[in-house]
Amino acid sequence: MTNSTTPTLIDPKTGNLAFKLFQFSDISNFDHIQRLNYYSLILIQNGNGKVKVDFSQYDFTQNQLLAFSPYQPFMLTSNEEISGIVIHFHPDFFCIHKHHQEVACNGILFNNIYEPPYVTLDLVAKKTLEMVLEQMKIELQNQALAQYELLISYLKIFLITVSRLKKEQQPNLESENYSKEPFVLQNLKNYIELHFKTKHAPSDYANLLHITPKALAKITKNYFNKTLSNIIAERIIIEAKRELYLTNKSVKEIAFELGYEDEHYFSRFFKTNADVSPQLYRETVGFARAMN
C-alpha cells in the first residue's frame, strides 16, 4: 500500500514502514537525534553541515551520501539551507545481511566502524543514483504487478553503485590515515576482528600490540575519531544485531557467544549502545521475526 502524500510502502502484515522515498529542503527531520528502526540513505544535493553519529562528529557537504543502520543514532546540524533526497527501507523489505553476496554493502556502506558514515559522489555516480531515484519514484506511484520486486532491484543498483564507490575511496583514506602508524592500526583492526568476542577491554589490545594503553588510545582517537572502547563496543553490537536479525538464538545464547556470562549485564550493555533492549530490537528489526 502506498501513502498518498509521500511515496511510502507500508508492510501490510505489521503496518510499519517498508520503503519510503522523499525530498527535503531543510533538516528539520534530522536536527535532533534519530534512532530509526530501518536503514536511512540521505543524499545531500545542496549545502554543508555536520553529522553526529554514534560517538563521533564529521563534516558533510553536497554530493555526499550519508548511510545509517537501524537504531544507529545520528543527527544533522547546519547554519545554511540543506536539501536532498532520502531513502528509508526496513530490513524486512530488504535485509543486507541475508543478501550480502548480492550487494556486499555490509561493512562498507553500513556497519563500518572505522570510516565516516558517508561516501563522496563523483559526477558519474551522482547521475546514476539520481536516475535510479527517479525510477524508484515512478514505481512507487505505480501499484502494479511485482512492484516490490522492481523497487528492490532499483535499491540493489543504488547500494551496489555506492558501495563500489566507497570501496574505491577507502584505500585513499587508509593510505593517508596509516602513513604514520600503518602496522599498529592495521593490526588493531585485525586483532579486534579476531578477538572481540573474548577481549572487551582496550588494555587487552594494547597488550597484543605491545604498546601502552595511553599511546594506543591517542592513536585510535586521532585516526578513527573515536575511542578504542567505542570501537570495541560498536563491533560487539554489530555482531549482536546480526544474530538478532538472522537467528532465533536466545539473548542468553548470543550474550554467551559474545563473551558475556551474565545475560542481564549484556542486555544493559546492548541497550546503552543501541538505545533499545535486544528483545525489542529483534521484535522491531530482526529478520527472524519475519520468518515466524
Tab-separated table of C-alpha atoms in Angstrom:
chain	number	residue	atom	x	y	z
A	1	MET	CA	0.000	0.000	0.000
A	2	THR	CA	1.313	3.464	-0.856
A	3	ASN	CA	0.898	6.630	1.193
A	4	SER	CA	-0.912	9.265	-0.866
A	5	THR	CA	1.261	12.261	0.090
A	6	THR	CA	4.812	10.952	0.336
A	7	PRO	CA	5.711	7.822	-1.653
A	8	THR	CA	5.727	5.193	1.096
A	9	LEU	CA	5.242	1.447	1.072
A	10	ILE	CA	3.661	0.022	4.203
A	11	ASP	CA	4.121	-3.600	5.287
A	12	PRO	CA	0.564	-4.985	5.264
A	13	LYS	CA	1.465	-7.554	7.955
A	14	THR	CA	2.782	-5.088	10.527
A	15	GLY	CA	1.522	-1.694	9.391
A	16	ASN	CA	5.103	-0.409	9.637
A	17	LEU	CA	7.185	1.408	7.054
A	18	ALA	CA	8.729	-0.890	4.441
A	19	PHE	CA	10.147	1.622	1.937
A	20	LYS	CA	9.953	5.398	1.699
A	21	LEU	CA	11.427	7.978	-0.664
A	22	PHE	CA	11.153	11.738	-0.223
A	23	GLN	CA	12.863	15.045	-0.924
A	24	PHE	CA	13.676	17.597	1.771
A	25	SER	CA	14.560	21.298	1.654
A	26	ASP	CA	15.575	21.741	5.302
A	27	ILE	CA	16.939	19.467	8.012
A	28	SER	CA	14.049	19.744	10.460
A	29	ASN	CA	13.532	15.981	10.119
A	30	PHE	CA	17.092	15.323	11.233
A	31	ASP	CA	18.055	18.196	13.569
A	32	HIS	CA	17.504	16.031	16.651
A	33	ILE	CA	18.830	12.578	17.492
A	34	GLN	CA	17.332	9.906	15.223
A	35	ARG	CA	17.116	6.264	16.246
A	36	LEU	CA	15.090	4.699	13.455
A	37	ASN	CA	14.272	1.009	13.157
A	38	TYR	CA	15.158	0.973	9.456
A	39	TYR	CA	18.044	1.903	7.173
A	40	SER	CA	18.433	5.518	6.059
A	41	LEU	CA	20.259	6.843	2.995
A	42	ILE	CA	20.471	10.640	2.785
A	43	LEU	CA	21.738	12.180	-0.444
A	44	ILE	CA	22.907	15.742	0.204
A	45	GLN	CA	22.326	17.687	-3.023
A	46	ASN	CA	22.933	21.202	-1.668
A	47	GLY	CA	24.519	22.620	1.484
A	48	ASN	CA	27.144	21.826	4.089
A	49	GLY	CA	26.929	20.913	7.755
A	50	LYS	CA	27.883	18.456	10.448
A	51	VAL	CA	26.624	14.962	11.192
A	52	LYS	CA	26.779	13.482	14.668
A	53	VAL	CA	26.719	9.693	14.569
A	54	ASP	CA	27.381	7.185	17.330
A	55	PHE	CA	30.321	8.640	19.265
A	56	SER	CA	31.723	10.969	16.598
A	57	GLN	CA	31.080	14.103	14.551
A	58	TYR	CA	32.005	14.699	10.896
A	59	ASP	CA	31.616	17.465	8.329
A	60	PHE	CA	29.437	16.757	5.303
A	61	THR	CA	28.976	18.645	2.058
A	62	GLN	CA	26.887	18.494	-1.098
A	63	ASN	CA	27.188	15.454	-3.357
A	64	GLN	CA	27.732	13.152	-0.403
A	65	LEU	CA	25.561	10.218	0.623
A	66	LEU	CA	25.099	9.509	4.337
A	67	ALA	CA	24.227	5.940	5.361
A	68	PHE	CA	22.823	4.804	8.716
A	69	SER	CA	21.840	1.396	10.076
A	70	PRO	CA	18.732	0.632	12.171
A	71	TYR	CA	18.851	2.276	15.604
A	72	GLN	CA	22.193	3.942	14.810
A	73	PRO	CA	21.916	7.374	16.488
A	74	PHE	CA	22.520	10.346	14.176
A	75	MET	CA	21.568	13.974	13.678
A	76	LEU	CA	22.407	16.731	11.189
A	77	THR	CA	23.216	20.345	12.012
A	78	SER	CA	23.833	23.291	9.697
A	79	ASN	CA	23.698	27.077	9.561
A	80	GLU	CA	22.563	27.067	5.930
A	81	GLU	CA	19.838	25.549	3.790
A	82	ILE	CA	20.247	21.844	3.183
A	83	SER	CA	18.331	19.919	0.548
A	84	GLY	CA	18.416	16.402	-0.776
A	85	ILE	CA	16.681	13.041	-1.113
A	86	VAL	CA	16.091	10.346	1.497
A	87	ILE	CA	15.512	6.607	1.195
A	88	HIS	CA	14.271	4.676	4.217
A	89	PHE	CA	13.935	0.897	3.988
A	90	HIS	CA	13.202	-1.711	6.622
A	91	PRO	CA	15.223	-4.959	6.848
A	92	ASP	CA	12.002	-6.887	6.255
A	93	PHE	CA	11.813	-5.153	2.851
A	94	PHE	CA	15.473	-5.792	2.045
A	95	CYS	CA	17.891	-7.389	4.508
A	96	ILE	CA	21.519	-6.516	3.704
A	97	HIS	CA	22.738	-9.432	5.831
A	98	LYS	CA	20.627	-12.007	4.032
A	99	HIS	CA	21.568	-10.577	0.620
A	100	HIS	CA	25.218	-9.920	1.432
A	101	GLN	CA	26.521	-11.944	-1.535
A	102	GLU	CA	24.327	-9.977	-3.941
A	103	VAL	CA	25.025	-6.466	-2.669
A	104	ALA	CA	28.075	-6.632	-0.349
A	105	CYS	CA	27.365	-3.280	1.307
A	106	ASN	CA	27.634	-4.559	4.887
A	107	GLY	CA	30.966	-3.454	6.353
A	108	ILE	CA	31.405	-0.872	3.585
A	109	LEU	CA	28.344	1.336	3.403
A	110	PHE	CA	26.802	0.143	6.669
A	111	ASN	CA	28.377	-1.140	9.886
A	112	ASN	CA	31.837	0.229	9.113
A	113	ILE	CA	33.288	1.159	12.499
A	114	TYR	CA	36.493	2.700	11.131
A	115	GLU	CA	35.283	5.038	8.381
A	116	PRO	CA	32.969	8.088	8.330
A	117	PRO	CA	29.319	7.228	7.519
A	118	TYR	CA	29.334	8.837	4.084
A	119	VAL	CA	30.671	8.495	0.561
A	120	THR	CA	31.542	11.368	-1.788
A	121	LEU	CA	29.868	11.022	-5.175
A	122	ASP	CA	31.633	11.710	-8.426
A	123	LEU	CA	29.678	13.071	-11.392
A	124	VAL	CA	29.017	9.651	-12.946
A	125	ALA	CA	27.774	8.112	-9.677
A	126	LYS	CA	25.619	11.154	-8.930
A	127	LYS	CA	23.889	10.932	-12.319
A	128	THR	CA	23.408	7.170	-11.950
A	129	LEU	CA	21.888	7.488	-8.482
A	130	GLU	CA	19.585	10.348	-9.470
A	131	MET	CA	18.364	8.298	-12.444
A	132	VAL	CA	17.691	5.289	-10.193
A	133	LEU	CA	15.903	7.524	-7.661
A	134	GLU	CA	13.666	8.860	-10.415
A	135	GLN	CA	12.774	5.293	-11.438
A	136	MET	CA	12.001	4.459	-7.808
A	137	LYS	CA	9.728	7.490	-7.556
A	138	ILE	CA	7.830	6.460	-10.687
A	139	GLU	CA	7.470	2.882	-9.479
A	140	LEU	CA	6.196	3.986	-6.058
A	141	GLN	CA	3.291	5.709	-7.820
A	142	ASN	CA	2.601	2.598	-9.867
A	143	GLN	CA	0.884	-0.070	-7.785
A	144	ALA	CA	1.278	-2.710	-10.461
A	145	LEU	CA	2.359	-6.345	-10.506
A	146	ALA	CA	5.731	-7.062	-8.863
A	147	GLN	CA	6.113	-3.512	-7.525
A	148	TYR	CA	8.167	-4.706	-4.535
A	149	GLU	CA	10.477	-6.797	-6.720
A	150	LEU	CA	11.200	-3.930	-9.090
A	151	LEU	CA	11.852	-1.499	-6.234
A	152	ILE	CA	14.240	-3.997	-4.625
A	153	SER	CA	16.080	-4.278	-7.952
A	154	TYR	CA	16.491	-0.488	-8.087
A	155	LEU	CA	17.598	-0.466	-4.446
A	156	LYS	CA	20.235	-3.107	-5.200
A	157	ILE	CA	21.594	-0.990	-8.071
A	158	PHE	CA	21.703	2.014	-5.743
A	159	LEU	CA	23.508	0.139	-2.947
A	160	ILE	CA	25.991	-1.582	-5.263
A	161	THR	CA	26.884	1.686	-7.016
A	162	VAL	CA	27.543	3.482	-3.732
A	163	SER	CA	29.369	0.542	-2.129
A	164	ARG	CA	31.715	0.204	-5.108
A	165	LEU	CA	32.499	3.908	-4.959
A	166	LYS	CA	33.176	3.859	-1.219
A	167	LYS	CA	35.363	0.773	-1.548
A	168	GLU	CA	37.381	2.604	-4.217
A	169	GLN	CA	37.758	5.624	-1.929
A	170	GLN	CA	38.725	3.676	1.202
A	171	PRO	CA	42.279	2.786	0.112
A	172	ASN	CA	42.939	6.503	-0.377
A	173	LEU	CA	41.626	7.224	3.106
A	174	GLU	CA	43.663	4.386	4.533
A	175	SER	CA	46.896	5.421	2.818
A	176	GLU	CA	46.549	8.886	4.328
A	177	ASN	CA	45.472	7.669	7.734
A	178	TYR	CA	48.026	4.917	8.056
A	179	SER	CA	51.059	6.798	6.767
A	180	LYS	CA	52.464	7.289	10.279
A	181	GLU	CA	51.203	4.181	12.090
A	182	PRO	CA	50.341	1.648	9.370
A	183	PHE	CA	51.140	-1.553	11.219
A	184	VAL	CA	49.667	-0.588	14.578
A	185	LEU	CA	46.338	0.474	13.125
A	186	GLN	CA	46.009	-2.375	10.655
A	187	ASN	CA	46.966	-4.889	13.324
A	188	LEU	CA	44.494	-3.316	15.730
A	189	LYS	CA	41.667	-3.828	13.223
A	190	ASN	CA	42.758	-7.424	12.661
A	191	TYR	CA	43.004	-8.147	16.388
A	192	ILE	CA	39.561	-6.666	17.079
A	193	GLU	CA	38.067	-8.841	14.348
A	194	LEU	CA	39.768	-11.917	15.790
A	195	HIS	CA	39.146	-11.308	19.486
A	196	PHE	CA	36.112	-9.030	20.017
A	197	LYS	CA	34.090	-11.973	21.338
A	198	THR	CA	36.579	-12.690	24.119
A	199	LYS	CA	38.564	-9.474	24.679
A	200	HIS	CA	36.455	-6.445	25.586
A	201	ALA	CA	38.978	-4.107	27.262
A	202	PRO	CA	41.258	-1.613	25.454
A	203	SER	CA	44.173	-2.843	27.573
A	204	ASP	CA	43.769	-6.318	26.031
A	205	TYR	CA	44.580	-4.889	22.592
A	206	ALA	CA	47.381	-2.694	23.903
A	207	ASN	CA	48.998	-5.856	25.283
A	208	LEU	CA	48.591	-7.685	21.977
A	209	LEU	CA	50.181	-4.757	20.127
A	210	HIS	CA	52.985	-4.280	22.706
A	211	ILE	CA	52.082	-0.631	23.152
A	212	THR	CA	50.946	1.325	26.204
A	213	PRO	CA	47.178	1.798	26.583
A	214	LYS	CA	47.662	5.573	26.644
A	215	ALA	CA	49.626	5.609	23.363
A	216	LEU	CA	47.102	3.306	21.666
A	217	ALA	CA	44.204	5.459	22.908
A	218	LYS	CA	45.792	8.557	21.385
A	219	ILE	CA	46.454	6.917	18.008
A	220	THR	CA	42.926	5.463	17.843
A	221	LYS	CA	41.279	8.786	18.663
A	222	ASN	CA	43.411	10.664	16.117
A	223	TYR	CA	42.803	8.309	13.213
A	224	PHE	CA	39.292	6.946	13.823
A	225	ASN	CA	37.783	9.960	15.631
A	226	LYS	CA	36.508	7.714	18.430
A	227	THR	CA	37.880	5.901	21.447
A	228	LEU	CA	39.036	2.292	21.377
A	229	SER	CA	36.304	1.417	23.893
A	230	ASN	CA	33.742	2.849	21.443
A	231	ILE	CA	35.175	0.824	18.547
A	232	ILE	CA	35.142	-2.432	20.520
A	233	ALA	CA	31.591	-1.778	21.712
A	234	GLU	CA	30.410	-0.994	18.167
A	235	ARG	CA	31.917	-4.228	16.845
A	236	ILE	CA	30.215	-6.296	19.552
A	237	ILE	CA	26.870	-4.567	18.947
A	238	ILE	CA	27.089	-5.114	15.186
A	239	GLU	CA	27.566	-8.845	15.770
A	240	ALA	CA	24.753	-8.945	18.314
A	241	LYS	CA	22.424	-7.178	15.873
A	242	ARG	CA	23.372	-9.621	13.129
A	243	GLU	CA	22.471	-12.558	15.386
A	244	LEU	CA	19.205	-10.908	16.393
A	245	TYR	CA	18.475	-10.255	12.698
A	246	LEU	CA	19.140	-13.657	11.295
A	247	THR	CA	18.759	-16.268	14.022
A	248	ASN	CA	16.293	-17.404	16.627
A	249	LYS	CA	19.006	-17.809	19.267
A	250	SER	CA	18.007	-16.611	22.702
A	251	VAL	CA	19.519	-13.402	24.078
A	252	LYS	CA	21.311	-15.571	26.649
A	253	GLU	CA	22.908	-17.671	23.876
A	254	ILE	CA	24.000	-14.579	21.940
A	255	ALA	CA	25.415	-12.998	25.096
A	256	PHE	CA	27.427	-16.132	25.891
A	257	GLU	CA	28.816	-16.344	22.339
A	258	LEU	CA	29.961	-12.722	22.653
A	259	GLY	CA	31.792	-13.373	25.911
A	260	TYR	CA	29.142	-12.296	28.428
A	261	GLU	CA	28.174	-14.860	31.042
A	262	ASP	CA	25.611	-12.533	32.602
A	263	GLU	CA	22.667	-12.109	30.241
A	264	HIS	CA	21.351	-9.107	32.178
A	265	TYR	CA	24.700	-7.302	32.040
A	266	PHE	CA	24.832	-7.912	28.276
A	267	SER	CA	21.269	-6.628	27.845
A	268	ARG	CA	22.179	-3.429	29.697
A	269	PHE	CA	25.314	-3.069	27.543
A	270	PHE	CA	23.250	-3.554	24.383
A	271	LYS	CA	20.589	-1.058	25.454
A	272	THR	CA	23.226	1.544	26.380
A	273	ASN	CA	24.739	1.314	22.894
A	274	ALA	CA	21.650	0.602	20.763
A	275	ASP	CA	19.064	2.515	22.798
A	276	VAL	CA	16.714	-0.486	22.829
A	277	SER	CA	16.771	-3.858	24.517
A	278	PRO	CA	17.895	-6.888	22.485
A	279	GLN	CA	14.351	-8.273	22.575
A	280	LEU	CA	12.763	-5.052	21.328
A	281	TYR	CA	15.416	-4.794	18.617
A	282	ARG	CA	14.519	-8.288	17.452
A	283	GLU	CA	10.794	-7.515	17.532
A	284	THR	CA	11.080	-4.289	15.515
A	285	VAL	CA	14.019	-5.032	13.233
A	286	GLY	CA	15.068	-8.679	13.379
A	287	PHE	CA	14.651	-10.683	10.206
A	288	ALA	CA	13.898	-13.780	12.285
A	289	ARG	CA	10.590	-12.122	13.212
A	290	ALA	CA	9.583	-12.022	9.554
A	291	MET	CA	10.237	-15.768	9.232
A	292	ASN	CA	7.870	-16.714	12.076
